Amino acid sequence: MPRRIVIIGAHAAGVDAASAARKTDRTAEITLITDEKYAGYSRCGLPFVIGGRIPSFSNLIVFSPSYFQMMKLNLKTETKVTKIDVSKKTVLVAKNGNIEEIPYDSLIIATGASAFTPPIKGREKKGILPLRTIEDGQRIDQAIREGAKTAVVMGAGLIGLETAVALQERGLKVTVVEMLPQVLPAMLDADMAKMVQEMLEQKGIRILTNKPVEEFLGVDKVTGIVAGGEQINADLFISAFGVRANTQLAVDAGVALGETKLIKTNPRMETNVKDVYAVGDCAESIHIVTQRPVVQQLGTVAVRQGKVAGINAAGGYAVFTGVVGSAVTELYDMQIGVTGLTEAAAKRAGIETITGTVSSKTKAEYYPGALPIRVKLVVEKESQRIIGAQVIGGEEVTQRINAASFAIQKQMTVRELAKADTAYAPPLNETWEPLVLAAEMVLMKLR
Amino acid sequence: MPRRIVIIGAHAAGVDAASAARKTDRTAEITLITDEKYAGYSRCGLPFVIGGRIPSFSNLIVFSPSYFQMMKLNLKTETKVTKIDVSKKTVLVAKNGNIEEIPYDSLIIATGASAFTPPIKGREKKGILPLRTIEDGQRIDQAIREGAKTAVVMGAGLIGLETAVALQERGLKVTVVEMLPQVLPAMLDADMAKMVQEMLEQKGIRILTNKPVEEFLGVDKVTGIVAGGEQINADLFISAFGVRANTQLAVDAGVALGETKLIKTNPRMETNVKDVYAVGDCAESIHIVTQRPVVQQLGTVAVRQGKVAGINAAGGYAVFTGVVGSAVTELYDMQIGVTGLTEAAAKRAGIETITGTVSSKTKAEYYPGALPIRVKLVVEKESQRIIGAQVIGGEEVTQRINAASFAIQKQMTVRELAKADTAYAPPLNETWEPLVLAAEMVLMKLR
């Protein structure tokens, strides 16, 4: 009898798990279940559709129905899993009022995360719009088409800022409200975040930090908020406070959570329950530097975990080797990236650090079109190992982050980085690579 | 008495040596000697001035006279070193017929390399123009201004192709003639080089491989060549056969060459002669992968070696850790990079390899403006370590080369790369980084 693999979730983690399972076991019966209308699309692309850089939400569907057919994956959309029974090894699903029991040999939980709004006075009112699904995106797009002229984005994380830029590109007047003292608080140190905030303000986005949202105003529908004592009215209110992992189904089935409140797994992505795996935004990861569990809800982590679980669920063998938290975005023409620990995160983890920051150019000084770039390196003082890097610049930020990520993963010391062999050509780089110069800055402090 | 440091050469290697020496010893007397009119300029930028992308040759002067003043460096231009006397610890210099003897405590030989034309029949004729110095560049620029309409570039290495593109951008009809069967033979494997050749041909450059230059035709001045039996006439003839290290002065002084015929040094860049260092294009390097001496005449290597020699010559301590041969260029909108060994170079070194090649995009498939990118990974079969990478693409090639370079330098295995944590955002990358996909390709062959 063919192996039955059931996957709850059909986006990055779920589809990559299914694909890996199919490649591992050609005969398995593989079923993906999602309560959404659309499967296999890129959530990360949503702000760029709203901003108009990507023509349509349908462009985001990376895995079309024909992909699922070709890979012989049984996809159930708009179908809700109501229960996992780990003793019977079944999941109960509901679609249009019909209940079905689906048996599994291996189960992969890829239930993801949902946007959430904190318990703020008035949050039951209509018109607080998150941006997590295509439907969310369509709702925001519709509001703009209907004439919204002003927007408040609540939360200055990645999604918040990407959405703020998108709305401004659509012609809205945008205010971003953030409870913490800086933008991108989970991604950047305050000194680097300042550059981002200044750029956004120059572009005309109003940014209020240190301003927790205290109340939603309006009768049925929100017409304003109170944040840090200030009332701000607008036509559109985006909830970008953050996301919460969807773990209830797992918890109800006896699947254990870790100290991060996400599902705990071993390196094979197995939960505490036999033949049950968890991957993606609902599962925690081990950080390669701290060796502690962390919440790392990123698309790249989701696909890597999904692949490992898919191989294992199909009878193969694979391990997930952990995360360093490499992330990147583009706001207007500014690229912003991070890998490893920020100085602040290292401090919270009790790690003594030395940092080095340099400003340079993306091409030879004399080459027309050279853009500014700034690199901050975080080094563990005792081991002299690189444990983090932040890069903000006009181009080639992503691959600098990847280069630094490789350095962290391979425990490169700051001295090794200062002597590293790098590539150079006038149209493409400076002779001395900024990452190398930042390492030199750290060495000067170590002397 | 202050330490006297004499540096022969005043470009990348020489100036970086002088700067590092100054930072190490604030009181040293530091003298740089060059027979050129201009010091401290970027040779790598010459083709881009000819092509018109950089306005003027003077833009290439990275270290202006004021820099030498500020760093208290004694610069002697248009001054020829005629002899090094290692027993007296002096150099003899000549300027405008005047001879001077300059004593040194430490001597750094940074005599570089010169363009050379092989002993081909007729090479004594006028009009065979190399591109190594600003004066060379001015000569080529002058010929274009005087109405040259057609050009033959002899040699399809980096300088040859960069110059061919520059001439074509200036409106000339260009033919490139290469003795070997492919373009960029020292940089790329044949399969990757094919992409470059096809692109150049589409842009209208004629490329003839397997065609050694056999004769220069014309009375006093070259008006044509015979290559592989074919006669090609043109207005302009660029000698891009390659460069030869300037080692005669060192050899005459008793400084030993290595097996590559370049000056041999230890990791502190010391030659066999006490207090005499050699750096840059005249000095050989140890390759980190093969641990063998190699000829690596690159600007990045020059500055790194220069820095090490400068520190040591000034009484400090620094070692040069070797090269992996990271190099990159841009031809039209195609970026081309290499690090480590090509498959062919590995074979020549007796290393058994497995390779993986993938084609992908530089942004999410659905993101407008995604450009093609191709990655070839070279892995040592026995150790499964990454020993080389070649990347050709529309953007972010340089930093992918640096990321691969770090992987090689830190002995990353192909399995580690296949599991590496990388950064992703739709405008900046694909979810699965092409370097990681190429590693996956290699793993499939290893299974």
mmCIF file of N, CA and C in Angstrom, chain B residues 166-264:
data_model
loop_
_atom_site.group_PDB
_atom_site.id
_atom_site.type_symbol
_atom_site.label_atom_id
_atom_site.label_comp_id
_atom_site.label_asym_id
_atom_site.label_seq_id
_atom_site.Cartn_x
_atom_site.Cartn_y
_atom_site.Cartn_z
ATOM 1 N N ALA B 166 34.663 48.305 -25.086
ATOM 2 C CA ALA B 166 34.864 49.758 -25.044
ATOM 3 C C ALA B 166 34.951 50.330 -26.460
ATOM 4 N N LEU B 167 35.708 49.665 -27.319
ATOM 5 C CA LEU B 167 35.877 50.155 -28.696
ATOM 6 C C LEU B 167 34.546 50.093 -29.441
ATOM 7 N N GLN B 168 33.804 49.020 -29.220
ATOM 8 C CA GLN B 168 32.513 48.903 -29.887
ATOM 9 C C GLN B 168 31.551 49.980 -29.394
ATOM 10 N N GLU B 169 31.633 50.301 -28.092
ATOM 11 C CA GLU B 169 30.789 51.368 -27.554
ATOM 12 C C GLU B 169 31.160 52.725 -28.144
ATOM 13 N N ARG B 170 32.407 52.834 -28.597
ATOM 14 C CA ARG B 170 32.831 54.080 -29.249
ATOM 15 C C ARG B 170 32.522 54.066 -30.751
ATOM 16 N N GLY B 171 31.873 52.998 -31.209
ATOM 17 C CA GLY B 171 31.399 52.978 -32.585
ATOM 18 C C GLY B 171 32.291 52.229 -33.566
ATOM 19 N N LEU B 172 33.365 51.614 -33.083
ATOM 20 C CA LEU B 172 34.239 50.873 -33.985
ATOM 21 C C LEU B 172 33.686 49.476 -34.261
ATOM 22 N N LYS B 173 34.070 48.954 -35.385
ATOM 23 C CA LYS B 173 33.738 47.564 -35.712
ATOM 24 C C LYS B 173 34.904 46.721 -35.197
ATOM 25 N N VAL B 174 34.614 45.778 -34.321
ATOM 26 C CA VAL B 174 35.688 45.118 -33.577
ATOM 27 C C VAL B 174 35.748 43.621 -33.869
ATOM 28 N N THR B 175 36.966 43.143 -34.093
ATOM 29 C CA THR B 175 37.218 41.708 -34.196
ATOM 30 C C THR B 175 38.171 41.306 -33.073
ATOM 31 N N VAL B 176 37.817 40.240 -32.363
ATOM 32 C CA VAL B 176 38.702 39.715 -31.322
ATOM 33 C C VAL B 176 39.298 38.410 -31.831
ATOM 34 N N VAL B 177 40.611 38.309 -31.685
ATOM 35 C CA VAL B 177 41.316 37.118 -32.150
ATOM 36 C C VAL B 177 41.954 36.428 -30.956
ATOM 37 N N GLU B 178 41.659 35.152 -30.778
ATOM 38 C CA GLU B 178 42.175 34.419 -29.608
ATOM 39 C C GLU B 178 42.786 33.100 -30.090
ATOM 40 N N MET B 179 43.971 32.819 -29.583
ATOM 41 C CA MET B 179 44.691 31.601 -29.950
ATOM 42 C C MET B 179 44.000 30.343 -29.406
ATOM 43 N N LEU B 180 43.460 30.446 -28.193
ATOM 44 C CA LEU B 180 42.842 29.290 -27.543
ATOM 45 C C LEU B 180 41.403 29.100 -28.037
ATOM 46 N N PRO B 181 40.799 27.950 -27.708
ATOM 47 C CA PRO B 181 39.471 27.661 -28.282
ATOM 48 C C PRO B 181 38.311 28.423 -27.637
ATOM 49 N N GLN B 182 38.562 29.276 -26.658
ATOM 50 C CA GLN B 182 37.458 29.949 -25.964
ATOM 51 C C GLN B 182 37.867 31.336 -25.515
ATOM 52 N N VAL B 183 36.880 32.167 -25.200
ATOM 53 C CA VAL B 183 37.184 33.457 -24.581
ATOM 54 C C VAL B 183 37.432 33.241 -23.088
ATOM 55 N N LEU B 184 38.042 34.214 -22.442
ATOM 56 C CA LEU B 184 38.356 34.200 -21.006
ATOM 57 C C LEU B 184 38.936 32.859 -20.551
ATOM 58 N N PRO B 185 39.942 32.343 -21.257
ATOM 59 C CA PRO B 185 40.428 30.994 -20.963
ATOM 60 C C PRO B 185 41.018 30.835 -19.567
ATOM 61 N N ALA B 186 41.556 31.912 -18.997
ATOM 62 C CA ALA B 186 42.155 31.779 -17.667
ATOM 63 C C ALA B 186 41.091 31.897 -16.576
ATOM 64 N N MET B 187 39.890 32.288 -16.954
ATOM 65 C CA MET B 187 38.868 32.643 -15.964
ATOM 66 C C MET B 187 37.728 31.634 -15.922
ATOM 67 N N LEU B 188 37.297 31.180 -17.094
ATOM 68 C CA LEU B 188 36.075 30.372 -17.161
ATOM 69 C C LEU B 188 36.316 29.023 -17.821
ATOM 70 N N ASP B 189 35.478 28.062 -17.470
ATOM 71 C CA ASP B 189 35.417 26.819 -18.233
ATOM 72 C C ASP B 189 34.730 27.099 -19.567
ATOM 73 N N ALA B 190 34.985 26.213 -20.521
ATOM 74 C CA ALA B 190 34.479 26.420 -21.885
ATOM 75 C C ALA B 190 32.955 26.556 -21.926
ATOM 76 N N ASP B 191 32.255 25.760 -21.100
ATOM 77 C CA ASP B 191 30.785 25.812 -21.143
ATOM 78 C C ASP B 191 30.257 27.182 -20.706
ATOM 79 N N MET B 192 30.904 27.783 -19.733
ATOM 80 C CA MET B 192 30.475 29.107 -19.266
ATOM 81 C C MET B 192 30.949 30.195 -20.242
ATOM 82 N N ALA B 193 32.156 30.018 -20.770
ATOM 83 C CA ALA B 193 32.707 31.009 -21.701
ATOM 84 C C ALA B 193 31.843 31.141 -22.950
ATOM 85 N N LYS B 194 31.197 30.063 -23.329
ATOM 86 C CA LYS B 194 30.323 30.052 -24.518
ATOM 87 C C LYS B 194 29.216 31.101 -24.388
ATOM 88 N N MET B 195 28.658 31.231 -23.178
ATOM 89 C CA MET B 195 27.605 32.233 -22.942
ATOM 90 C C MET B 195 28.123 33.647 -23.201
ATOM 91 N N VAL B 196 29.362 33.880 -22.766
ATOM 92 C CA VAL B 196 29.950 35.209 -22.925
ATOM 93 C C VAL B 196 30.188 35.490 -24.407
ATOM 94 N N GLN B 197 30.766 34.496 -25.088
ATOM 95 C CA GLN B 197 31.062 34.677 -26.511
ATOM 96 C C GLN B 197 29.782 34.937 -27.307
ATOM 97 N N GLU B 198 28.746 34.169 -27.026
ATOM 98 C CA GLU B 198 27.481 34.345 -27.753
ATOM 99 C C GLU B 198 26.895 35.740 -27.527
ATOM 100 N N MET B 199 26.984 36.202 -26.273
ATOM 101 C CA MET B 199 26.467 37.540 -25.966
ATOM 102 C C MET B 199 27.240 38.598 -26.748
ATOM 103 N N LEU B 200 28.573 38.475 -26.761
ATOM 104 C CA LEU B 200 29.400 39.473 -27.456
ATOM 105 C C LEU B 200 29.107 39.453 -28.957
ATOM 106 N N GLU B 201 28.920 38.254 -29.493
ATOM 107 C CA GLU B 201 28.618 38.136 -30.926
ATOM 108 C C GLU B 201 27.262 38.761 -31.242
ATOM 109 N N GLN B 202 26.299 38.562 -30.336
ATOM 110 C CA GLN B 202 24.987 39.204 -30.535
ATOM 111 C C GLN B 202 25.099 40.720 -30.527
ATOM 112 N N LYS B 203 26.054 41.217 -29.775
ATOM 113 C CA LYS B 203 26.240 42.675 -29.715
ATOM 114 C C LYS B 203 27.008 43.178 -30.937
ATOM 115 N N GLY B 204 27.470 42.260 -31.778
ATOM 116 C CA GLY B 204 28.104 42.676 -33.023
ATOM 117 C C GLY B 204 29.616 42.581 -33.034
ATOM 118 N N ILE B 205 30.206 42.048 -31.964
ATOM 119 C CA ILE B 205 31.665 41.861 -31.958
ATOM 120 C C ILE B 205 31.971 40.516 -32.626
ATOM 121 N N ARG B 206 32.929 40.552 -33.553
ATOM 122 C CA ARG B 206 33.320 39.301 -34.221
ATOM 123 C C ARG B 206 34.393 38.632 -33.362
ATOM 124 N N ILE B 207 34.200 37.368 -33.074
ATOM 125 C CA ILE B 207 35.173 36.671 -32.219
ATOM 126 C C ILE B 207 35.693 35.445 -32.938
ATOM 127 N N LEU B 208 37.000 35.404 -33.076
ATOM 128 C CA LEU B 208 37.639 34.270 -33.730
ATOM 129 C C LEU B 208 38.500 33.544 -32.707
ATOM 130 N N THR B 209 38.095 32.335 -32.350
ATOM 131 C CA THR B 209 38.912 31.536 -31.426
ATOM 132 C C THR B 209 39.746 30.557 -32.237
ATOM 133 N N ASN B 210 40.691 29.921 -31.554
ATOM 134 C CA ASN B 210 41.606 28.987 -32.229
ATOM 135 C C ASN B 210 42.400 29.666 -33.342
ATOM 136 N N LYS B 211 42.643 30.948 -33.203
ATOM 137 C CA LYS B 211 43.334 31.693 -34.259
ATOM 138 C C LYS B 211 44.561 32.411 -33.691
ATOM 139 N N PRO B 212 45.718 31.753 -33.706
ATOM 140 C CA PRO B 212 46.926 32.453 -33.265
ATOM 141 C C PRO B 212 47.306 33.533 -34.284
ATOM 142 N N VAL B 213 47.785 34.659 -33.777
ATOM 143 C CA VAL B 213 48.285 35.715 -34.667
ATOM 144 C C VAL B 213 49.629 35.262 -35.227
ATOM 145 N N GLU B 214 49.718 35.240 -36.558
ATOM 146 C CA GLU B 214 50.925 34.697 -37.194
ATOM 147 C C GLU B 214 51.824 35.770 -37.800
ATOM 148 N N GLU B 215 51.221 36.922 -38.114
ATOM 149 C CA GLU B 215 52.038 37.956 -38.746
ATOM 150 C C GLU B 215 51.355 39.317 -38.656
ATOM 151 N N PHE B 216 52.200 40.336 -38.500
ATOM 152 C CA PHE B 216 51.704 41.708 -38.603
ATOM 153 C C PHE B 216 52.045 42.224 -39.993
ATOM 154 N N LEU B 217 51.041 42.713 -40.731
ATOM 155 C CA LEU B 217 51.247 43.193 -42.100
ATOM 156 C C LEU B 217 51.347 44.717 -42.113
ATOM 157 N N GLY B 218 51.930 45.247 -43.202
ATOM 158 C CA GLY B 218 52.059 46.700 -43.327
ATOM 159 C C GLY B 218 53.508 47.096 -43.509
ATOM 160 N N VAL B 219 53.720 48.331 -43.957
ATOM 161 C CA VAL B 219 55.087 48.762 -44.240
ATOM 162 C C VAL B 219 55.772 49.185 -42.935
ATOM 163 N N ASP B 220 55.544 50.398 -42.469
ATOM 164 C CA ASP B 220 56.110 50.811 -41.182
ATOM 165 C C ASP B 220 55.104 50.537 -40.078
ATOM 166 N N LYS B 221 53.876 50.801 -40.431
ATOM 167 C CA LYS B 221 52.789 50.748 -39.464
ATOM 168 C C LYS B 221 51.924 49.538 -39.807
ATOM 169 N N VAL B 222 51.427 48.862 -38.781
ATOM 170 C CA VAL B 222 50.584 47.690 -39.015
ATOM 171 C C VAL B 222 49.262 48.120 -39.658
ATOM 172 N N THR B 223 48.886 47.410 -40.720
ATOM 173 C CA THR B 223 47.604 47.680 -41.377
ATOM 174 C C THR B 223 46.719 46.436 -41.392
ATOM 175 N N GLY B 224 47.304 45.305 -40.977
ATOM 176 C CA GLY B 224 46.533 44.063 -40.960
ATOM 177 C C GLY B 224 47.301 42.991 -40.215
ATOM 178 N N ILE B 225 46.602 41.915 -39.896
ATOM 179 C CA ILE B 225 47.281 40.756 -39.298
ATOM 180 C C ILE B 225 46.880 39.516 -40.084
ATOM 181 N N VAL B 226 47.686 38.478 -39.929
ATOM 182 C CA VAL B 226 47.278 37.150 -40.374
ATOM 183 C C VAL B 226 47.087 36.324 -39.106
ATOM 184 N N ALA B 227 45.895 35.775 -38.988
ATOM 185 C CA ALA B 227 45.588 34.957 -37.804
ATOM 186 C C ALA B 227 44.885 33.691 -38.265
ATOM 187 N N GLY B 228 45.473 32.545 -37.919
ATOM 188 C CA GLY B 228 44.911 31.266 -38.360
ATOM 189 C C GLY B 228 44.739 31.219 -39.874
ATOM 190 N N GLY B 229 45.661 31.863 -40.564
ATOM 191 C CA GLY B 229 45.623 31.835 -42.028
ATOM 192 C C GLY B 229 44.766 32.918 -42.651
ATOM 193 N N GLU B 230 43.982 33.601 -41.837
ATOM 194 C CA GLU B 230 43.070 34.616 -42.368
ATOM 195 C C GLU B 230 43.689 36.005 -42.229
ATOM 196 N N GLN B 231 43.557 36.829 -43.272
ATOM 197 C CA GLN B 231 44.050 38.201 -43.176
ATOM 198 C C GLN B 231 42.937 39.128 -42.703
ATOM 199 N N ILE B 232 43.245 39.917 -41.708
ATOM 200 C CA ILE B 232 42.259 40.863 -41.187
ATOM 201 C C ILE B 232 42.895 42.250 -41.170
ATOM 202 N N ASN B 233 42.318 43.177 -41.910
ATOM 203 C CA ASN B 233 42.790 44.560 -41.912
ATOM 204 C C ASN B 233 41.966 45.381 -40.929
ATOM 205 N N ALA B 234 42.599 46.397 -40.380
ATOM 206 C CA ALA B 234 41.871 47.269 -39.452
ATOM 207 C C ALA B 234 42.632 48.571 -39.293
ATOM 208 N N ASP B 235 42.004 49.518 -38.600
ATOM 209 C CA ASP B 235 42.648 50.811 -38.338
ATOM 210 C C ASP B 235 43.426 50.795 -37.029
ATOM 211 N N LEU B 236 43.020 49.902 -36.146
ATOM 212 C CA LEU B 236 43.557 49.922 -34.785
ATOM 213 C C LEU B 236 43.865 48.491 -34.350
ATOM 214 N N PHE B 237 45.040 48.288 -33.721
ATOM 215 C CA PHE B 237 45.441 46.941 -33.297
ATOM 216 C C PHE B 237 45.789 46.963 -31.813
ATOM 217 N N ILE B 238 44.998 46.252 -31.028
ATOM 218 C CA ILE B 238 45.211 46.238 -29.582
ATOM 219 C C ILE B 238 45.921 44.949 -29.196
ATOM 220 N N SER B 239 47.043 45.111 -28.511
ATOM 221 C CA SER B 239 47.790 43.958 -28.003
ATOM 222 C C SER B 239 47.268 43.604 -26.621
ATOM 223 N N ALA B 240 46.496 42.544 -26.546
ATOM 224 C CA ALA B 240 45.986 42.092 -25.249
ATOM 225 C C ALA B 240 46.362 40.626 -25.056
ATOM 226 N N PHE B 241 47.568 40.306 -25.491
ATOM 227 C CA PHE B 241 48.069 38.925 -25.361
ATOM 228 C C PHE B 241 48.266 38.544 -23.899
ATOM 229 N N GLY B 242 48.610 39.545 -23.110
ATOM 230 C CA GLY B 242 48.860 39.249 -21.699
ATOM 231 C C GLY B 242 49.940 40.154 -21.160
ATOM 232 N N VAL B 243 50.328 39.888 -19.920
ATOM 233 C CA VAL B 243 51.372 40.713 -19.311
ATOM 234 C C VAL B 243 52.511 39.827 -18.826
ATOM 235 N N ARG B 244 53.688 40.432 -18.721
ATOM 236 C CA ARG B 244 54.857 39.760 -18.154
ATOM 237 C C ARG B 244 55.299 40.531 -16.918
ATOM 238 N N ALA B 245 55.568 39.810 -15.857
ATOM 239 C CA ALA B 245 56.024 40.438 -14.617
ATOM 240 C C ALA B 245 57.366 41.135 -14.841
ATOM 241 N N ASN B 246 57.530 42.300 -14.262
ATOM 242 C CA ASN B 246 58.787 43.044 -14.347
ATOM 243 C C ASN B 246 59.720 42.596 -13.228
ATOM 244 N N THR B 247 60.556 41.621 -13.560
ATOM 245 C CA THR B 247 61.376 40.987 -12.527
ATOM 246 C C THR B 247 62.885 41.192 -12.732
ATOM 247 N N GLN B 248 63.249 41.828 -13.863
ATOM 248 C CA GLN B 248 64.669 41.882 -14.204
ATOM 249 C C GLN B 248 65.506 42.574 -13.122
ATOM 250 N N LEU B 249 64.995 43.704 -12.639
ATOM 251 C CA LEU B 249 65.694 44.471 -11.610
ATOM 252 C C LEU B 249 65.944 43.602 -10.372
ATOM 253 N N ALA B 250 64.919 42.847 -10.000
ATOM 254 C CA ALA B 250 65.036 41.967 -8.828
ATOM 255 C C ALA B 250 66.032 40.847 -9.090
ATOM 256 N N VAL B 251 65.917 40.223 -10.256
ATOM 257 C CA VAL B 251 66.812 39.112 -10.602
ATOM 258 C C VAL B 251 68.259 39.594 -10.590
ATOM 259 N N ASP B 252 68.508 40.761 -11.195
ATOM 260 C CA ASP B 252 69.871 41.320 -11.238
ATOM 261 C C ASP B 252 70.432 41.549 -9.835
ATOM 262 N N ALA B 253 69.530 41.772 -8.876
ATOM 263 C CA ALA B 253 69.967 42.031 -7.503
ATOM 264 C C ALA B 253 70.108 40.750 -6.691
ATOM 265 N N GLY B 254 69.811 39.621 -7.325
ATOM 266 C CA GLY B 254 69.936 38.353 -6.604
ATOM 267 C C GLY B 254 68.658 37.898 -5.927
ATOM 268 N N VAL B 255 67.555 38.523 -6.248
ATOM 269 C CA VAL B 255 66.268 38.100 -5.680
ATOM 270 C C VAL B 255 65.778 36.889 -6.474
ATOM 271 N N ALA B 256 65.363 35.859 -5.772
ATOM 272 C CA ALA B 256 65.007 34.590 -6.419
ATOM 273 C C ALA B 256 63.575 34.601 -6.938
ATOM 274 N N LEU B 257 63.404 33.976 -8.110
ATOM 275 C CA LEU B 257 62.057 33.763 -8.637
ATOM 276 C C LEU B 257 61.556 32.389 -8.213
ATOM 277 N N GLY B 258 60.265 32.220 -8.241
ATOM 278 C CA GLY B 258 59.662 30.917 -7.940
ATOM 279 C C GLY B 258 59.424 30.129 -9.207
ATOM 280 N N GLU B 259 58.713 29.018 -9.074
ATOM 281 C CA GLU B 259 58.494 28.154 -10.234
ATOM 282 C C GLU B 259 57.579 28.797 -11.269
ATOM 283 N N THR B 260 56.856 29.845 -10.863
ATOM 284 C CA THR B 260 55.986 30.546 -11.823
ATOM 285 C C THR B 260 56.746 31.623 -12.580
ATOM 286 N N LYS B 261 58.023 31.804 -12.263
ATOM 287 C CA LYS B 261 58.880 32.856 -12.843
ATOM 288 C C LYS B 261 58.547 34.241 -12.301
ATOM 289 N N LEU B 262 57.711 34.287 -11.291
ATOM 290 C CA LEU B 262 57.493 35.544 -10.585
ATOM 291 C C LEU B 262 58.331 35.492 -9.306
ATOM 292 N N ILE B 263 58.454 36.641 -8.632
ATOM 293 C CA ILE B 263 59.294 36.684 -7.437
ATOM 294 C C ILE B 263 58.657 35.845 -6.332
ATOM 295 N N LYS B 264 59.478 35.023 -5.717
ATOM 296 C CA LYS B 264 59.020 34.121 -4.674
ATOM 297 C C LYS B 264 59.125 34.845 -3.325
#
